[in-house]
mmCIF file of N, CA and C and ligand atoms in Angstrom:
data_model
loop_
_atom_site.group_PDB
_atom_site.id
_atom_site.type_symbol
_atom_site.label_atom_id
_atom_site.label_comp_id
_atom_site.label_asym_id
_atom_site.label_seq_id
_atom_site.Cartn_x
_atom_site.Cartn_y
_atom_site.Cartn_z
ATOM 1 N N MET A 1383 -21.436 6.777 -17.892
ATOM 2 C CA MET A 1383 -20.406 6.732 -16.808
ATOM 3 C C MET A 1383 -19.882 7.149 -16.180
ATOM 4 N N LYS A 1384 -19.420 7.244 -14.444
ATOM 5 C CA LYS A 1384 -18.522 8.351 -13.699
ATOM 6 C C LYS A 1384 -17.092 8.274 -13.530
ATOM 7 N N VAL A 1385 -16.567 9.234 -13.523
ATOM 8 C CA VAL A 1385 -15.270 8.953 -13.128
ATOM 9 C C VAL A 1385 -14.511 9.994 -11.979
ATOM 10 N N ILE A 1386 -14.447 9.336 -11.032
ATOM 11 C CA ILE A 1386 -14.338 10.482 -9.281
ATOM 12 C C ILE A 1386 -12.892 9.954 -9.331
ATOM 13 N N THR A 1387 -11.978 11.298 -9.017
ATOM 14 C CA THR A 1387 -10.609 10.957 -8.072
ATOM 15 C C THR A 1387 -10.830 11.915 -6.726
ATOM 16 N N ARG A 1388 -9.978 11.247 -6.147
ATOM 17 C CA ARG A 1388 -9.687 11.896 -4.633
ATOM 18 C C ARG A 1388 -8.535 10.962 -4.316
ATOM 19 N N GLU A 1389 -7.283 11.868 -3.562
ATOM 20 C CA GLU A 1389 -6.025 12.052 -3.317
ATOM 21 C C GLU A 1389 -5.695 12.151 -1.881
ATOM 22 N N ILE A 1390 -5.622 10.935 -0.724
ATOM 23 C CA ILE A 1390 -5.799 10.674 0.129
ATOM 24 C C ILE A 1390 -4.496 11.076 0.482
ATOM 25 N N THR A 1391 -4.126 10.539 2.293
ATOM 26 C CA THR A 1391 -2.473 10.519 2.294
ATOM 27 C C THR A 1391 -2.967 10.400 3.824
ATOM 28 N N ILE A 1392 -1.304 9.574 4.047
ATOM 29 C CA ILE A 1392 -1.007 8.598 5.020
ATOM 30 C C ILE A 1392 -0.054 8.333 5.576
ATOM 31 N N SER A 1393 0.488 8.317 6.800
ATOM 32 C CA SER A 1393 1.457 8.991 7.164
ATOM 33 C C SER A 1393 1.769 7.854 8.312
ATOM 34 N N SER A 1394 3.336 7.250 7.780
ATOM 35 C CA SER A 1394 4.355 6.599 8.630
ATOM 36 C C SER A 1394 4.963 7.028 10.021
ATOM 37 N N ARG A 1395 5.330 6.165 10.849
ATOM 38 C CA ARG A 1395 5.778 6.766 12.505
ATOM 39 C C ARG A 1395 7.206 5.403 11.834
ATOM 40 N N ARG A 1396 7.808 4.314 11.282
ATOM 41 C CA ARG A 1396 8.459 4.159 11.520
ATOM 42 C C ARG A 1396 9.256 4.032 10.188
ATOM 43 N N ARG A 1397 10.438 3.448 9.987
ATOM 44 C CA ARG A 1397 10.799 2.918 8.883
ATOM 45 C C ARG A 1397 10.286 2.509 7.836
ATOM 46 N N ARG A 1398 10.033 0.728 8.128
ATOM 47 C CA ARG A 1398 9.225 0.343 7.740
ATOM 48 C C ARG A 1398 7.673 -0.300 8.513
ATOM 49 N N GLU A 1399 7.146 -0.218 7.413
ATOM 50 C CA GLU A 1399 6.194 -0.228 8.833
ATOM 51 C C GLU A 1399 4.761 -0.293 7.234
ATOM 52 N N VAL A 1400 3.611 -1.719 7.988
ATOM 53 C CA VAL A 1400 2.435 -2.161 6.974
ATOM 54 C C VAL A 1400 1.232 -1.034 7.671
ATOM 55 N N ILE A 1401 -0.084 -0.223 6.963
ATOM 56 C CA ILE A 1401 -0.621 0.920 6.843
ATOM 57 C C ILE A 1401 -1.875 -0.118 5.984
ATOM 58 N N ASN A 1402 -2.796 -0.435 7.067
ATOM 59 C CA ASN A 1402 -4.192 -0.889 6.631
ATOM 60 C C ASN A 1402 -5.250 -0.031 5.712
ATOM 61 N N ILE A 1403 -4.954 0.162 4.800
ATOM 62 C CA ILE A 1403 -5.579 1.807 4.093
ATOM 63 C C ILE A 1403 -6.926 1.017 3.513
ATOM 64 N N SER A 1404 -7.964 -0.610 3.830
ATOM 65 C CA SER A 1404 -9.096 -0.775 3.290
ATOM 66 C C SER A 1404 -9.945 -0.010 3.536
ATOM 67 N N ASP A 1405 -9.974 0.981 4.440
ATOM 68 C CA ASP A 1405 -11.788 1.299 5.021
ATOM 69 C C ASP A 1405 -11.251 2.859 3.955
ATOM 70 N N LYS A 1406 -10.332 3.362 4.273
ATOM 71 C CA LYS A 1406 -9.792 4.543 3.412
ATOM 72 C C LYS A 1406 -10.499 4.444 2.104
ATOM 73 N N VAL A 1407 -10.269 3.173 1.412
ATOM 74 C CA VAL A 1407 -11.240 3.356 0.324
ATOM 75 C C VAL A 1407 -12.438 2.516 -0.308
ATOM 76 N N GLU A 1408 -12.780 1.643 0.541
ATOM 77 C CA GLU A 1408 -14.306 1.523 1.113
ATOM 78 C C GLU A 1408 -14.773 3.317 1.309
ATOM 79 N N GLU A 1409 -14.453 4.152 2.087
ATOM 80 C CA GLU A 1409 -14.985 5.764 1.856
ATOM 81 C C GLU A 1409 -15.338 6.150 1.265
ATOM 82 N N PHE A 1410 -14.205 6.388 0.117
ATOM 83 C CA PHE A 1410 -14.076 6.583 -1.059
ATOM 84 C C PHE A 1410 -14.888 6.524 -1.960
ATOM 85 N N ILE A 1411 -15.267 5.015 -2.367
ATOM 86 C CA ILE A 1411 -15.511 4.102 -2.731
ATOM 87 C C ILE A 1411 -17.945 4.460 -2.321
ATOM 88 N N LYS A 1412 -17.633 4.836 -1.424
ATOM 89 C CA LYS A 1412 -19.050 4.650 -0.738
ATOM 90 C C LYS A 1412 -19.356 6.245 -1.226
ATOM 91 N N ASP A 1413 -18.707 7.007 -0.771
ATOM 92 C CA ASP A 1413 -18.973 8.547 -0.825
ATOM 93 C C ASP A 1413 -19.115 9.059 -2.461
ATOM 94 N N SER A 1414 -18.531 8.019 -3.298
ATOM 95 C CA SER A 1414 -18.305 8.105 -4.837
ATOM 96 C C SER A 1414 -19.677 7.949 -4.881
ATOM 97 N N GLY A 1415 -20.525 6.947 -5.033
ATOM 98 C CA GLY A 1415 -22.001 6.508 -4.728
ATOM 99 C C GLY A 1415 -21.615 5.775 -6.665
ATOM 100 N N ILE A 1416 -20.730 5.306 -6.595
ATOM 101 C CA ILE A 1416 -20.908 4.254 -8.022
ATOM 102 C C ILE A 1416 -21.065 3.222 -7.435
ATOM 103 N N LYS A 1417 -21.851 1.968 -7.430
ATOM 104 C CA LYS A 1417 -21.758 1.324 -7.244
ATOM 105 C C LYS A 1417 -21.772 -0.141 -8.434
ATOM 106 N N ASN A 1418 -21.055 0.439 -9.439
ATOM 107 C CA ASN A 1418 -20.609 -0.951 -10.220
ATOM 108 C C ASN A 1418 -19.900 0.278 -10.969
ATOM 109 N N GLY A 1419 -17.916 -0.919 -11.016
ATOM 110 C CA GLY A 1419 -17.339 -0.384 -11.239
ATOM 111 C C GLY A 1419 -16.296 -0.942 -11.123
ATOM 112 N N LEU A 1420 -15.141 -0.211 -10.903
ATOM 113 C CA LEU A 1420 -14.050 -0.527 -10.844
ATOM 114 C C LEU A 1420 -13.088 0.454 -10.258
ATOM 115 N N VAL A 1421 -11.761 0.872 -9.267
ATOM 116 C CA VAL A 1421 -11.514 1.666 -8.090
ATOM 117 C C VAL A 1421 -9.968 1.293 -9.035
ATOM 118 N N LEU A 1422 -9.203 2.155 -8.590
ATOM 119 C CA LEU A 1422 -7.647 2.490 -9.273
ATOM 120 C C LEU A 1422 -7.238 2.846 -7.995
ATOM 121 N N ILE A 1423 -6.278 2.087 -7.178
ATOM 122 C CA ILE A 1423 -5.238 2.834 -6.379
ATOM 123 C C ILE A 1423 -3.960 2.628 -6.655
ATOM 124 N N PHE A 1424 -3.666 3.910 -6.657
ATOM 125 C CA PHE A 1424 -2.421 4.615 -7.030
ATOM 126 C C PHE A 1424 -1.534 5.115 -6.282
ATOM 127 N N LEU A 1425 -0.353 4.644 -6.090
ATOM 128 C CA LEU A 1425 0.853 5.568 -5.166
ATOM 129 C C LEU A 1425 1.931 5.114 -6.088
ATOM 130 N N PRO A 1426 1.761 6.889 -5.801
ATOM 131 C CA PRO A 1426 3.034 7.567 -6.423
ATOM 132 C C PRO A 1426 4.229 7.924 -6.229
ATOM 133 N N HIS A 1427 5.377 7.016 -5.361
ATOM 134 C CA HIS A 1427 6.009 6.825 -4.219
ATOM 135 C C HIS A 1427 6.836 5.143 -4.917
ATOM 136 N N ALA A 1428 8.624 5.980 -4.801
ATOM 137 C CA ALA A 1428 9.634 4.781 -5.830
ATOM 138 C C ALA A 1428 9.592 3.612 -4.243
ATOM 139 N N THR A 1429 10.196 4.318 -3.273
ATOM 140 C CA THR A 1429 9.966 3.601 -2.147
ATOM 141 C C THR A 1429 9.291 3.142 -1.158
ATOM 142 N N ALA A 1430 7.911 2.591 -1.280
ATOM 143 C CA ALA A 1430 6.840 2.165 -0.998
ATOM 144 C C ALA A 1430 6.224 1.302 -1.698
ATOM 145 N N GLY A 1431 5.095 0.721 -1.199
ATOM 146 C CA GLY A 1431 4.405 -0.366 -2.448
ATOM 147 C C GLY A 1431 3.027 -0.640 -1.432
ATOM 148 N N LEU A 1432 2.124 -1.679 -2.121
ATOM 149 C CA LEU A 1432 0.669 -1.780 -1.428
ATOM 150 C C LEU A 1432 0.829 -3.647 -2.238
ATOM 151 N N PHE A 1433 0.361 -4.140 -0.903
ATOM 152 C CA PHE A 1433 -0.067 -4.936 -1.105
ATOM 153 C C PHE A 1433 -1.752 -5.484 -1.047
ATOM 154 N N ALA A 1434 -1.920 -6.827 -1.241
ATOM 155 C CA ALA A 1434 -3.036 -7.419 -0.164
ATOM 156 C C ALA A 1434 -3.174 -8.313 0.589
ATOM 157 N N ASN A 1435 -3.747 -8.731 1.577
ATOM 158 C CA ASN A 1435 -3.291 -10.374 2.368
ATOM 159 C C ASN A 1435 -4.085 -9.769 3.887
ATOM 160 N N GLU A 1436 -3.289 -10.750 5.024
ATOM 161 C CA GLU A 1436 -4.034 -10.725 5.897
ATOM 162 C C GLU A 1436 -3.920 -9.553 6.947
ATOM 163 N N ASP A 1437 -3.931 -9.546 7.827
ATOM 164 C CA ASP A 1437 -4.734 -8.608 8.582
ATOM 165 C C ASP A 1437 -4.304 -8.542 9.870
ATOM 166 N N GLU A 1438 -3.167 -9.005 10.924
ATOM 167 C CA GLU A 1438 -3.218 -9.722 12.668
ATOM 168 C C GLU A 1438 -1.993 -9.765 13.063
ATOM 169 N N PRO A 1439 -1.683 -9.715 14.385
ATOM 170 C CA PRO A 1439 -0.390 -8.974 14.982
ATOM 171 C C PRO A 1439 0.684 -9.744 14.197
ATOM 172 N N ARG A 1440 0.682 -11.141 14.302
ATOM 173 C CA ARG A 1440 1.390 -12.254 14.063
ATOM 174 C C ARG A 1440 2.431 -12.078 12.399
ATOM 175 N N ILE A 1441 0.877 -12.211 11.445
ATOM 176 C CA ILE A 1441 1.751 -11.653 10.508
ATOM 177 C C ILE A 1441 2.170 -10.703 10.081
ATOM 178 N N ARG A 1442 1.706 -9.520 10.664
ATOM 179 C CA ARG A 1442 2.489 -8.034 10.716
ATOM 180 C C ARG A 1442 3.532 -8.330 10.529
ATOM 181 N N LYS A 1443 4.060 -9.091 11.885
ATOM 182 C CA LYS A 1443 5.926 -9.295 12.434
ATOM 183 C C LYS A 1443 6.009 -10.074 11.255
ATOM 184 N N ASP A 1444 5.696 -11.136 10.898
ATOM 185 C CA ASP A 1444 6.329 -12.374 9.572
ATOM 186 C C ASP A 1444 6.505 -11.202 8.286
ATOM 187 N N TYR A 1445 5.266 -10.077 8.062
ATOM 188 C CA TYR A 1445 6.306 -9.454 6.480
ATOM 189 C C TYR A 1445 7.138 -8.410 6.915
ATOM 190 N N GLU A 1446 7.295 -7.679 8.463
ATOM 191 C CA GLU A 1446 8.506 -6.990 8.773
ATOM 192 C C GLU A 1446 9.874 -7.944 8.321
ATOM 193 N N THR A 1447 9.653 -9.924 8.834
ATOM 194 C CA THR A 1447 10.519 -10.535 9.040
ATOM 195 C C THR A 1447 10.921 -10.955 7.550
ATOM 196 N N LEU A 1448 9.703 -11.168 6.606
ATOM 197 C CA LEU A 1448 9.946 -10.825 5.127
ATOM 198 C C LEU A 1448 10.770 -9.550 4.527
ATOM 199 N N PHE A 1449 10.415 -8.675 4.976
ATOM 200 C CA PHE A 1449 10.967 -7.764 4.081
ATOM 201 C C PHE A 1449 12.878 -7.698 4.188
ATOM 202 N N GLU A 1450 12.999 -7.496 5.677
ATOM 203 C CA GLU A 1450 14.763 -8.120 5.938
ATOM 204 C C GLU A 1450 15.034 -9.264 5.808
ATOM 205 N N ARG A 1451 14.760 -10.548 5.280
ATOM 206 C CA ARG A 1451 15.176 -11.373 4.910
ATOM 207 C C ARG A 1451 14.952 -10.683 2.794
ATOM 208 N N LEU A 1452 14.447 -10.305 2.791
ATOM 209 C CA LEU A 1452 14.334 -10.131 0.411
ATOM 210 C C LEU A 1452 15.537 -8.527 0.323
ATOM 211 N N VAL A 1453 15.584 -8.151 1.451
ATOM 212 C CA VAL A 1453 15.821 -6.550 1.218
ATOM 213 C C VAL A 1453 16.952 -6.323 2.918
ATOM 214 N N PRO A 1454 17.561 -6.429 3.243
ATOM 215 C CA PRO A 1454 18.247 -5.667 4.904
ATOM 216 C C PRO A 1454 18.571 -4.632 4.654
ATOM 217 N N VAL A 1455 18.244 -4.077 5.546
ATOM 218 C CA VAL A 1455 18.235 -2.636 5.459
ATOM 219 C C VAL A 1455 19.475 -2.334 5.453
ATOM 220 N N ASN A 1456 20.960 -2.725 6.158
ATOM 221 C CA ASN A 1456 22.001 -2.631 6.151
ATOM 222 C C ASN A 1456 22.734 -3.763 5.438
ATOM 223 N N GLY A 1457 22.302 -3.166 3.903
ATOM 224 C CA GLY A 1457 23.569 -3.985 2.447
ATOM 225 C C GLY A 1457 24.509 -2.625 2.167
ATOM 226 N N ASP A 1458 25.243 -3.631 1.317
ATOM 227 C CA ASP A 1458 26.246 -3.099 1.171
ATOM 228 C C ASP A 1458 25.535 -2.110 -0.572
ATOM 229 N N TYR A 1459 24.653 -0.937 -0.877
ATOM 230 C CA TYR A 1459 24.063 -0.976 -1.900
ATOM 231 C C TYR A 1459 24.698 0.219 -2.627
ATOM 232 N N GLU A 1460 25.117 0.262 -4.017
ATOM 233 C CA GLU A 1460 24.957 1.263 -5.145
ATOM 234 C C GLU A 1460 24.625 3.129 -4.713
ATOM 235 N N HIS A 1461 23.462 2.951 -4.994
ATOM 236 C CA HIS A 1461 22.311 3.975 -4.678
ATOM 237 C C HIS A 1461 22.502 4.336 -2.534
ATOM 238 N N ASN A 1462 23.260 3.752 -1.902
ATOM 239 C CA ASN A 1462 23.406 4.464 -0.787
ATOM 240 C C ASN A 1462 24.956 5.392 -0.833
ATOM 241 N N LYS A 1463 25.610 5.730 -2.009
ATOM 242 C CA LYS A 1463 26.295 6.167 -1.943
ATOM 243 C C LYS A 1463 26.120 7.700 -2.614
ATOM 244 N N ILE A 1464 24.732 7.985 -2.921
ATOM 245 C CA ILE A 1464 24.200 9.580 -3.076
ATOM 246 C C ILE A 1464 22.780 9.483 -2.278
ATOM 247 N N ASP A 1465 22.278 8.462 -1.230
ATOM 248 C CA ASP A 1465 21.200 8.504 -0.708
ATOM 249 C C ASP A 1465 20.780 7.974 0.313
ATOM 250 N N ASN A 1466 20.305 7.621 1.088
ATOM 251 C CA ASN A 1466 20.653 6.441 2.066
ATOM 252 C C ASN A 1466 19.402 4.866 2.655
ATOM 253 N N ASN A 1467 19.184 5.249 1.245
ATOM 254 C CA ASN A 1467 17.797 4.497 0.973
ATOM 255 C C ASN A 1467 17.180 3.145 0.497
ATOM 256 N N ALA A 1468 18.729 2.264 -0.139
ATOM 257 C CA ALA A 1468 18.581 1.755 -1.283
ATOM 258 C C ALA A 1468 17.904 0.806 -0.603
ATOM 259 N N ASP A 1469 17.463 0.142 -0.031
ATOM 260 C CA ASP A 1469 16.949 -0.428 0.752
ATOM 261 C C ASP A 1469 15.177 -0.480 0.322
ATOM 262 N N ALA A 1470 15.194 0.550 0.716
ATOM 263 C CA ALA A 1470 13.613 0.792 -0.003
ATOM 264 C C ALA A 1470 13.382 1.113 -0.876
ATOM 265 N N HIS A 1471 13.838 1.251 -2.092
ATOM 266 C CA HIS A 1471 13.631 1.258 -3.308
ATOM 267 C C HIS A 1471 13.736 -0.100 -3.867
ATOM 268 N N LEU A 1472 14.575 -1.128 -3.318
ATOM 269 C CA LEU A 1472 14.373 -2.557 -3.858
ATOM 270 C C LEU A 1472 13.535 -3.011 -3.635
ATOM 271 N N LEU A 1473 13.059 -2.583 -2.111
ATOM 272 C CA LEU A 1473 11.495 -3.704 -1.969
ATOM 273 C C LEU A 1473 10.783 -3.129 -2.165
ATOM 274 N N ALA A 1474 10.670 -1.400 -2.880
ATOM 275 C CA ALA A 1474 9.750 -1.328 -3.403
ATOM 276 C C ALA A 1474 9.265 -2.196 -4.694
ATOM 277 N N ALA A 1475 10.382 -1.981 -5.500
ATOM 278 C CA ALA A 1475 10.719 -3.065 -7.051
ATOM 279 C C ALA A 1475 10.008 -4.625 -6.964
ATOM 280 N N LEU A 1476 9.557 -4.503 -5.252
ATOM 281 C CA LEU A 1476 9.742 -5.552 -5.283
ATOM 282 C C LEU A 1476 7.714 -6.104 -5.151
ATOM 283 N N PHE A 1477 7.077 -5.046 -5.515
ATOM 284 C CA PHE A 1477 6.115 -4.605 -4.516
ATOM 285 C C PHE A 1477 5.121 -4.220 -5.614
ATOM 286 N N LYS A 1478 3.879 -3.702 -5.752
ATOM 287 C CA LYS A 1478 3.247 -2.774 -6.774
ATOM 288 C C LYS A 1478 2.801 -1.810 -6.104
ATOM 289 N N GLN A 1479 2.767 -0.287 -6.917
ATOM 290 C CA GLN A 1479 2.352 0.574 -6.876
ATOM 291 C C GLN A 1479 1.223 0.967 -6.977
ATOM 292 N N PHE A 1480 0.556 -0.129 -7.691
ATOM 293 C CA PHE A 1480 -1.254 -0.027 -7.853
ATOM 294 C C PHE A 1480 -1.614 -1.218 -8.150
ATOM 295 N N TYR A 1481 -2.960 -1.119 -7.510
ATOM 296 C CA TYR A 1481 -4.499 -2.160 -7.287
ATOM 297 C C TYR A 1481 -5.406 -1.770 -8.178
ATOM 298 N N VAL A 1482 -5.865 -2.122 -9.203
ATOM 299 C CA VAL A 1482 -7.626 -2.031 -9.986
ATOM 300 C C VAL A 1482 -8.608 -3.443 -9.667
ATOM 301 N N LEU A 1483 -9.635 -2.819 -8.343
ATOM 302 C CA LEU A 1483 -10.270 -3.983 -8.255
ATOM 303 C C LEU A 1483 -11.816 -3.524 -8.351
ATOM 304 N N PRO A 1484 -12.300 -4.820 -8.858
ATOM 305 C CA PRO A 1484 -14.324 -4.298 -8.543
ATOM 306 C C PRO A 1484 -14.734 -3.642 -7.509
ATOM 307 N N ILE A 1485 -15.509 -3.257 -8.281
ATOM 308 C CA ILE A 1485 -16.929 -2.825 -7.093
ATOM 309 C C ILE A 1485 -18.561 -3.467 -7.660
ATOM 310 N N VAL A 1486 -18.532 -4.228 -6.691
ATOM 311 C CA VAL A 1486 -19.935 -4.972 -6.919
ATOM 312 C C VAL A 1486 -20.885 -4.388 -6.173
ATOM 313 N N ASN A 1487 -22.557 -3.872 -6.795
ATOM 314 C CA ASN A 1487 -23.130 -3.604 -5.928
ATOM 315 C C ASN A 1487 -22.861 -2.802 -4.410
ATOM 316 N N GLY A 1488 -22.152 -1.615 -5.304
ATOM 317 C CA GLY A 1488 -21.446 -0.941 -4.419
ATOM 318 C C GLY A 1488 -20.385 -1.500 -3.230
ATOM 319 N N GLU A 1489 -19.970 -2.747 -2.917
ATOM 320 C CA GLU A 1489 -18.820 -2.662 -1.910
ATOM 321 C C GLU A 1489 -17.839 -3.392 -2.780
ATOM 322 N N LEU A 1490 -16.754 -2.995 -2.348
ATOM 323 C CA LEU A 1490 -15.645 -3.111 -2.687
ATOM 324 C C LEU A 1490 -14.986 -4.982 -2.742
ATOM 325 N N VAL A 1491 -14.922 -5.331 -4.134
ATOM 326 C CA VAL A 1491 -15.258 -6.964 -4.341
ATOM 327 C C VAL A 1491 -13.160 -7.323 -3.690
ATOM 328 N N ARG A 1492 -13.118 -8.102 -1.989
ATOM 329 C CA ARG A 1492 -12.150 -8.354 -2.228
ATOM 330 C C ARG A 1492 -11.944 -9.743 -1.286
ATOM 331 N N GLY A 1493 -11.281 -10.840 -1.114
ATOM 332 C CA GLY A 1493 -11.318 -12.090 -0.597
ATOM 333 C C GLY A 1493 -11.006 -11.356 1.043
ATOM 334 N N THR A 1494 -11.871 -12.282 2.029
ATOM 335 C CA THR A 1494 -11.898 -12.389 3.099
ATOM 336 C C THR A 1494 -10.753 -12.007 3.756
ATOM 337 N N TRP A 1495 -9.505 -12.468 3.413
ATOM 338 C CA TRP A 1495 -8.266 -12.452 3.946
ATOM 339 C C TRP A 1495 -7.190 -11.291 3.347
ATOM 340 N N GLN A 1496 -8.073 -10.526 2.452
ATOM 341 C CA GLN A 1496 -7.537 -9.434 1.476
ATOM 342 C C GLN A 1496 -7.456 -8.099 2.330
ATOM 343 N N GLU A 1497 -6.352 -7.673 3.149
ATOM 344 C CA GLU A 1497 -7.256 -6.321 3.394
ATOM 345 C C GLU A 1497 -5.804 -5.271 2.112
ATOM 346 N N LEU A 1498 -5.941 -4.604 2.299
ATOM 347 C CA LEU A 1498 -5.436 -3.174 1.450
ATOM 348 C C LEU A 1498 -4.417 -2.723 2.258
ATOM 349 N N PHE A 1499 -2.828 -3.279 2.199
ATOM 350 C CA PHE A 1499 -2.004 -2.746 2.759
ATOM 351 C C PHE A 1499 -1.058 -1.489 1.861
ATOM 352 N N LEU A 1500 -0.885 -0.426 2.275
ATOM 353 C CA LEU A 1500 0.208 0.319 2.103
ATOM 354 C C LEU A 1500 1.702 -0.033 2.467
ATOM 355 N N ALA A 1501 2.501 -0.184 2.314
ATOM 356 C CA ALA A 1501 3.742 -0.945 2.781
ATOM 357 C C ALA A 1501 4.723 0.333 3.389
ATOM 358 N N ASP A 1502 4.836 1.291 4.180
ATOM 359 C CA ASP A 1502 6.230 1.858 4.130
ATOM 360 C C ASP A 1502 7.387 1.288 3.757
ATOM 361 N N PHE A 1503 8.714 1.976 3.237
ATOM 362 C CA PHE A 1503 10.176 1.495 2.992
ATOM 363 C C PHE A 1503 10.935 2.220 3.403
ATOM 364 N N ASP A 1504 10.864 3.625 3.988
ATOM 365 C CA ASP A 1504 11.440 4.189 4.053
ATOM 366 C C ASP A 1504 10.755 6.117 4.462
ATOM 367 N N GLY A 1505 10.443 5.484 5.999
ATOM 368 C CA GLY A 1505 9.786 6.253 7.034
ATOM 369 C C GLY A 1505 9.983 6.846 7.971
ATOM 370 N N PRO A 1506 9.803 7.346 8.568
ATOM 371 C CA PRO A 1506 8.993 8.233 8.492
ATOM 372 C C PRO A 1506 8.447 9.018 7.753
ATOM 373 N N ARG A 1507 7.221 9.130 6.935
ATOM 374 C CA ARG A 1507 6.738 10.127 5.804
ATOM 375 C C ARG A 1507 5.488 9.976 5.606
ATOM 376 N N THR A 1508 5.236 11.397 4.859
ATOM 377 C CA THR A 1508 3.363 11.141 4.584
ATOM 378 C C THR A 1508 3.567 10.546 2.976
ATOM 379 N N ARG A 1509 2.492 9.500 2.419
ATOM 380 C CA ARG A 1509 2.279 9.365 1.233
ATOM 381 C C ARG A 1509 1.187 9.481 0.729
ATOM 382 N N ARG A 1510 1.522 9.983 -0.336
ATOM 383 C CA ARG A 1510 -0.015 10.263 -1.161
ATOM 384 C C ARG A 1510 -0.458 8.772 -2.059
ATOM 385 N N ILE A 1511 -1.571 8.768 -2.060
ATOM 386 C CA ILE A 1511 -2.724 7.585 -2.722
ATOM 387 C C ILE A 1511 -3.591 8.326 -3.950
ATOM 388 N N VAL A 1512 -3.365 7.958 -4.784
ATOM 389 C CA VAL A 1512 -4.557 8.693 -5.592
ATOM 390 C C VAL A 1512 -5.846 7.077 -6.074
ATOM 391 N N LEU A 1513 -7.400 7.702 -5.799
ATOM 392 C CA LEU A 1513 -7.980 6.900 -5.782
ATOM 393 C C LEU A 1513 -8.831 7.764 -6.595
ATOM 394 N N VAL A 1514 -9.572 6.305 -7.947
ATOM 395 C CA VAL A 1514 -10.300 6.585 -8.907
ATOM 396 C C VAL A 1514 -11.464 5.869 -8.913
ATOM 397 N N VAL A 1515 -12.259 6.312 -9.078
ATOM 398 C CA VAL A 1515 -13.512 4.707 -9.291
ATOM 399 C C VAL A 1515 -14.306 5.744 -10.841
ATOM 400 N N ILE A 1516 -14.074 4.310 -11.545
ATOM 401 C CA ILE A 1516 -14.539 4.543 -13.385
ATOM 402 C C ILE A 1516 -16.027 3.672 -12.568
ATOM 403 N N GLY A 1517 -17.366 3.805 -13.048
ATOM 404 C CA GLY A 1517 -18.262 3.295 -13.093
ATOM 405 C C GLY A 1517 -19.300 3.827 -12.949
ATOM 406 N N GLU A 1518 -20.945 3.769 -12.953
ATOM 407 C CA GLU A 1518 -21.807 3.923 -12.932
ATOM 408 C C GLU A 1518 -22.880 3.361 -11.040
HETATM 409 ZN ZN1 LIG B 766 16.371 6.718 -3.189
#
């Protein structure tokens, strides 16, 4: 069994932005040479999240509408007395900071409409993502 780790960076250009990272994860899996195992996708940040869903321009707008409905940017937040990103922390708390997905026959297993997204809630920033493949 092998364990291979890679850190990648993703830069957002807006405060709230969803970025499709599927290609980067799949490229890492190909490069790793692992045919069967698991990939861990870990986002070491407190104001961003990961999710798996469809990538299509209109649903991307709907994601942004959902974020604003769940946690409006301009709310009355305690954390904003010491920082100006309470909404970003709260949204990140509702999302995941990691995924573990299967690799079978050298391919990442995911649903047809499951693209992997990094959702930055406090951009523009450069975000780190740690990828770990475990398998053989
Ligand atoms: Zn903060």
